[in-house]
CSV table of C-alpha atoms and ligand atoms in Angstrom, one decimal:
chain,number,residue,atom,x,y,z
A,1,MET,CA,-4.2,-6.4,14.5
A,2,HIS,CA,-5.9,-5.4,11.3
A,3,VAL,CA,-3.8,-5.4,8.4
A,4,PHE,CA,-4.9,-4.1,4.9
A,5,LEU,CA,-3.6,-3.9,1.5
A,6,ILE,CA,-4.4,-0.8,-0.3
A,7,ALA,CA,-3.5,0.1,-4.0
A,8,ALA,CA,-4.6,2.1,-7.1
A,9,LEU,CA,-4.9,0.0,-10.2
A,10,SER,CA,-5.1,1.2,-13.8
A,11,ALA,CA,-8.1,-0.5,-15.9
A,12,ASP,CA,-5.5,-2.8,-17.3
A,13,GLY,CA,-4.3,-4.1,-14.0
A,14,PHE,CA,-1.0,-2.0,-13.1
A,15,ILE,CA,0.2,0.1,-10.2
A,16,ALA,CA,2.5,2.3,-12.1
A,17,LYS,CA,3.8,3.0,-15.5
A,18,THR,CA,7.4,3.4,-14.5
A,19,VAL,CA,9.1,2.9,-10.9
A,20,ASP,CA,9.6,7.0,-10.4
A,21,GLN,CA,6.0,7.7,-11.4
A,22,ILE,CA,4.0,8.9,-8.1
A,23,SER,CA,0.5,7.5,-8.0
A,24,THR,CA,-1.3,10.9,-7.5
A,25,ARG,CA,-0.3,11.8,-11.2
A,26,TRP,CA,-2.9,9.4,-12.6
A,27,THR,CA,-5.1,8.8,-9.6
A,28,SER,CA,-8.4,10.7,-8.8
A,29,LYS,CA,-8.9,13.1,-6.0
A,30,GLU,CA,-11.4,11.0,-4.7
A,31,ASP,CA,-9.0,7.8,-4.4
A,32,ALA,CA,-6.4,10.2,-2.8
A,33,ALA,CA,-9.5,11.2,-0.3
A,34,PHE,CA,-10.2,7.4,0.3
A,35,PHE,CA,-6.6,6.5,0.8
A,36,ALA,CA,-5.9,9.6,3.3
A,37,GLN,CA,-8.8,8.5,5.6
A,38,LYS,CA,-8.0,4.7,5.5
A,39,THR,CA,-4.5,5.4,6.4
A,40,LYS,CA,-5.2,8.1,8.7
A,41,GLU,CA,-7.6,5.3,10.6
A,42,ALA,CA,-4.6,2.9,10.8
A,43,GLY,CA,-2.1,5.8,11.8
A,44,VAL,CA,0.9,3.7,10.4
A,45,VAL,CA,1.8,3.0,6.9
A,46,VAL,CA,4.4,0.4,5.6
A,47,MET,CA,6.2,1.2,1.9
A,48,GLY,CA,9.2,0.1,-0.1
A,49,ARG,CA,11.9,3.0,-0.4
A,50,THR,CA,11.2,3.1,-4.3
A,51,THR,CA,7.4,4.2,-3.4
A,52,PHE,CA,8.6,6.5,-0.6
A,53,GLU,CA,11.0,8.2,-3.0
A,54,THR,CA,8.0,9.1,-5.2
A,55,ILE,CA,6.5,10.6,-2.5
A,56,GLY,CA,9.3,12.2,-1.3
A,57,ARG,CA,8.2,13.2,2.5
A,58,PRO,CA,6.4,11.6,5.2
A,59,LEU,CA,2.7,11.5,4.9
A,60,PRO,CA,1.2,13.8,7.4
A,61,ASP,CA,-0.7,12.5,10.5
A,62,ARG,CA,0.5,9.0,10.0
A,63,LYS,CA,4.0,7.2,10.9
A,64,THR,CA,5.7,5.6,8.0
A,65,PHE,CA,7.6,2.5,7.9
A,66,VAL,CA,10.0,2.3,5.0
A,67,TYR,CA,11.6,-0.8,3.8
A,68,THR,CA,15.3,-0.2,2.9
A,69,THR,CA,18.8,-1.5,3.3
A,70,ARG,CA,19.7,2.0,2.9
A,71,GLU,CA,20.1,4.8,5.8
A,72,LEU,CA,17.2,7.1,5.6
A,73,LEU,CA,18.7,10.6,6.1
A,74,GLY,CA,16.6,13.8,6.9
A,75,PHE,CA,13.5,12.7,8.3
A,76,PRO,CA,12.3,12.9,12.0
A,77,PRO,CA,12.5,9.5,13.2
A,78,GLU,CA,9.1,9.8,15.1
A,79,LEU,CA,7.7,10.2,11.4
A,80,VAL,CA,9.7,8.0,9.2
A,81,GLU,CA,11.5,4.8,10.5
A,82,ALA,CA,13.5,2.4,8.1
A,83,THR,CA,13.1,-1.2,8.6
A,84,GLN,CA,14.1,-4.9,7.2
A,85,LEU,CA,12.0,-6.7,9.6
A,86,PRO,CA,10.1,-9.7,8.1
A,87,PRO,CA,6.2,-9.0,8.4
A,88,ALA,CA,5.3,-10.8,11.4
A,89,GLU,CA,8.3,-9.1,13.5
A,90,LEU,CA,7.1,-5.8,12.3
A,91,LEU,CA,3.6,-6.5,13.1
A,92,ALA,CA,4.7,-7.5,16.6
A,93,LYS,CA,6.6,-4.1,17.0
A,94,LEU,CA,3.5,-2.1,15.5
A,95,GLU,CA,1.5,-4.1,18.1
A,96,ALA,CA,3.8,-3.4,21.2
A,97,GLU,CA,3.8,0.2,20.1
A,98,GLY,CA,0.0,0.3,20.5
A,99,TYR,CA,-1.3,0.1,17.0
A,100,THR,CA,-4.3,-1.9,16.1
A,101,GLN,CA,-4.2,-1.6,12.3
A,102,VAL,CA,-1.8,-1.1,9.6
A,103,ALA,CA,-1.8,-0.2,6.2
A,104,ILE,CA,0.4,-1.8,3.4
A,105,CYS,CA,0.9,0.9,1.0
A,106,GLY,CA,3.4,-0.7,-1.7
A,107,GLY,CA,5.0,-1.0,-4.0
A,108,SER,CA,5.0,-4.1,-5.8
A,109,GLN,CA,7.8,-5.8,-3.8
A,110,VAL,CA,6.5,-4.7,-0.3
A,111,TYR,CA,2.8,-5.6,-1.5
A,112,THR,CA,4.1,-9.1,-2.6
A,113,LYS,CA,6.2,-10.1,0.7
A,114,TRP,CA,3.1,-8.9,2.7
A,115,MET,CA,0.8,-11.1,0.8
A,116,GLN,CA,2.8,-13.7,1.0
A,117,SER,CA,3.2,-13.6,4.5
A,118,GLY,CA,-0.5,-14.4,5.1
A,119,LEU,CA,-0.7,-11.6,7.5
A,120,ILE,CA,-3.3,-9.3,5.2
A,121,ASP,CA,-6.9,-9.7,6.1
A,122,LYS,CA,-8.4,-6.9,3.8
A,123,ILE,CA,-7.7,-5.5,0.2
A,124,TYR,CA,-8.6,-2.3,-1.1
A,125,LEU,CA,-8.2,-2.1,-4.9
A,126,THR,CA,-9.0,1.5,-6.4
A,127,ILE,CA,-9.8,1.0,-10.2
A,128,GLU,CA,-8.9,4.1,-12.2
A,129,PRO,CA,-10.2,4.7,-15.9
A,130,VAL,CA,-6.6,4.8,-17.4
A,131,PHE,CA,-4.6,2.3,-19.6
A,132,PHE,CA,-1.0,1.8,-19.2
A,133,GLY,CA,-0.4,-1.3,-21.6
A,134,THR,CA,3.1,-1.9,-19.9
A,135,GLY,CA,4.1,-1.3,-16.2
A,136,ILE,CA,4.5,-2.3,-12.8
A,137,ARG,CA,2.1,-5.3,-11.5
A,138,LEU,CA,0.3,-5.3,-8.1
A,139,PHE,CA,2.6,-8.5,-7.4
A,140,THR,CA,6.0,-9.5,-8.5
A,141,GLU,CA,5.6,-13.1,-7.7
A,142,GLU,CA,3.1,-16.0,-7.6
A,143,ILE,CA,0.2,-15.2,-5.0
A,144,THR,CA,-1.9,-17.9,-3.6
A,145,ASN,CA,-4.2,-16.4,-1.5
A,146,THR,CA,-8.0,-16.5,-1.8
A,147,ILE,CA,-10.1,-13.5,-1.6
A,148,ARG,CA,-13.5,-12.7,-1.5
A,149,LEU,CA,-15.4,-9.7,-2.6
A,150,LYS,CA,-17.0,-8.0,0.1
A,151,GLU,CA,-18.1,-4.7,-1.0
A,152,ARG,CA,-17.8,-2.0,-4.0
A,153,HIS,CA,-17.6,1.5,-3.0
A,154,LEU,CA,-18.4,4.1,-5.8
A,155,LEU,CA,-16.1,6.9,-5.1
A,156,SER,CA,-17.6,8.6,-8.3
A,157,ASP,CA,-19.1,8.0,-11.4
A,158,GLN,CA,-15.4,7.1,-12.6
A,159,THR,CA,-13.8,5.4,-10.0
A,160,THR,CA,-14.5,2.5,-7.8
A,161,VAL,CA,-12.8,0.6,-5.0
A,162,LEU,CA,-13.2,-2.9,-4.7
A,163,GLU,CA,-12.8,-4.4,-1.1
A,164,TYR,CA,-11.8,-7.9,-0.4
A,165,GLU,CA,-11.7,-10.2,2.4
A,166,VAL,CA,-8.4,-12.3,2.3
A,167,LEU,CA,-9.9,-16.0,3.4
A,168,ARG,CA,-6.3,-17.5,3.9
U,201,NAP,N1,-0.8,2.6,-7.5
U,201,NAP,C1,-0.7,2.3,-6.2
U,201,NAP,O1,-1.4,2.0,-5.5
U,201,NAP,C2,0.9,2.3,-5.8
U,201,NAP,C3,1.3,2.3,-4.5
U,201,NAP,C4,2.6,2.1,-4.1
U,201,NAP,C5,3.7,2.0,-5.1
U,201,NAP,N2,3.2,2.4,-6.3
U,201,NAP,C6,4.3,2.3,-7.5
U,201,NAP,O2,5.2,1.3,-7.1
U,201,NAP,C7,6.5,1.6,-7.8
U,201,NAP,C8,7.6,0.8,-6.6
U,201,NAP,O3,7.1,-0.5,-6.6
U,201,NAP,P1,8.6,-1.3,-6.6
U,201,NAP,O4,8.2,-2.6,-6.4
U,201,NAP,O5,9.3,-1.0,-7.5
U,201,NAP,O6,9.3,-0.6,-5.0
U,201,NAP,P2,9.0,-0.8,-3.7
U,201,NAP,O7,8.2,-2.0,-3.0
U,201,NAP,O8,8.0,0.6,-3.4
U,201,NAP,O9,10.1,-0.5,-3.0
U,201,NAP,C9,11.3,-1.7,-3.1
U,201,NAP,C10,12.3,-1.2,-2.3
U,201,NAP,O10,12.1,-1.7,-0.9
U,201,NAP,C11,13.3,-2.1,-0.2
U,201,NAP,N3,12.8,-3.5,0.2
U,201,NAP,C12,11.8,-4.2,-0.2
U,201,NAP,N4,12.1,-5.3,0.5
U,201,NAP,C13,13.0,-5.3,1.7
U,201,NAP,C14,13.4,-6.0,2.7
U,201,NAP,N5,13.0,-7.4,2.8
U,201,NAP,N6,14.5,-5.4,3.4
U,201,NAP,C15,14.7,-4.2,3.2
U,201,NAP,N7,14.3,-3.4,2.1
U,201,NAP,C16,13.5,-3.9,1.3
U,201,NAP,C17,14.4,-2.1,-1.2
U,201,NAP,O11,14.9,-0.6,-1.0
U,201,NAP,P3,16.5,-0.4,-0.9
U,201,NAP,O12,17.1,-0.5,-2.4
U,201,NAP,O13,16.6,0.9,-0.4
U,201,NAP,O14,17.3,-1.4,-0.2
U,201,NAP,C18,14.0,-2.1,-2.7
U,201,NAP,O15,14.6,-1.6,-3.5
U,201,NAP,C19,6.4,2.9,-8.1
U,201,NAP,O16,6.4,3.4,-9.4
U,201,NAP,C20,5.3,3.5,-7.2
U,201,NAP,O17,4.6,4.7,-7.5
U,201,NAP,C21,1.9,2.4,-7.0
């Protein structure tokens, strides 16, 4: 199972200025297209309830697993499913459902939990030309994984995606 983390970062290293801020408010249309392409290839995305609320609806053509301790009401179960499963157990479930890759889409809590699980094999970080000064970091706790830059994707003259392999 190919498990990748995908995130957009401000040039000073934040994924958002505030918890209620949807990323597409400050990211580029090129990044939106890159995100759509990668996550549609996967067919399934995983995100936290806070991130899901910033989007407010299921992403088209992808199944969304939402980490939450609450009930998710009003969404078709074939499009949106609540979960509390540890990463390895959710992966086993997705494999059993026939998925071969999964996109870990944040936010900070979910990125941290999955990175610490050791199950992520690739990371895509889009760097956008904005500064926040303060805000939400990619991770909330210590991360010890070793990564290696594999490729740089120039989405435009302003926006670059750094593609990393996770070595362990
Ligand atoms: N720039 C980017 O690429 C990007 C990508 C994604 C998100 N973001 C930003 O990140 C921010 C949100 O990040 P965040 O870290 O605050 O929140 P988050 O990771 O999106 O969601 C946190 C919530 O997920 C649920 N959760 C987490 N772990 C769980 C577990 N083990 N079991 C059950 N539920 C669990 C809890 O929901 P309940 O309270 O419902 O239990 C928790 O409050 C937003 O501003 C968003 O826009 C940015």
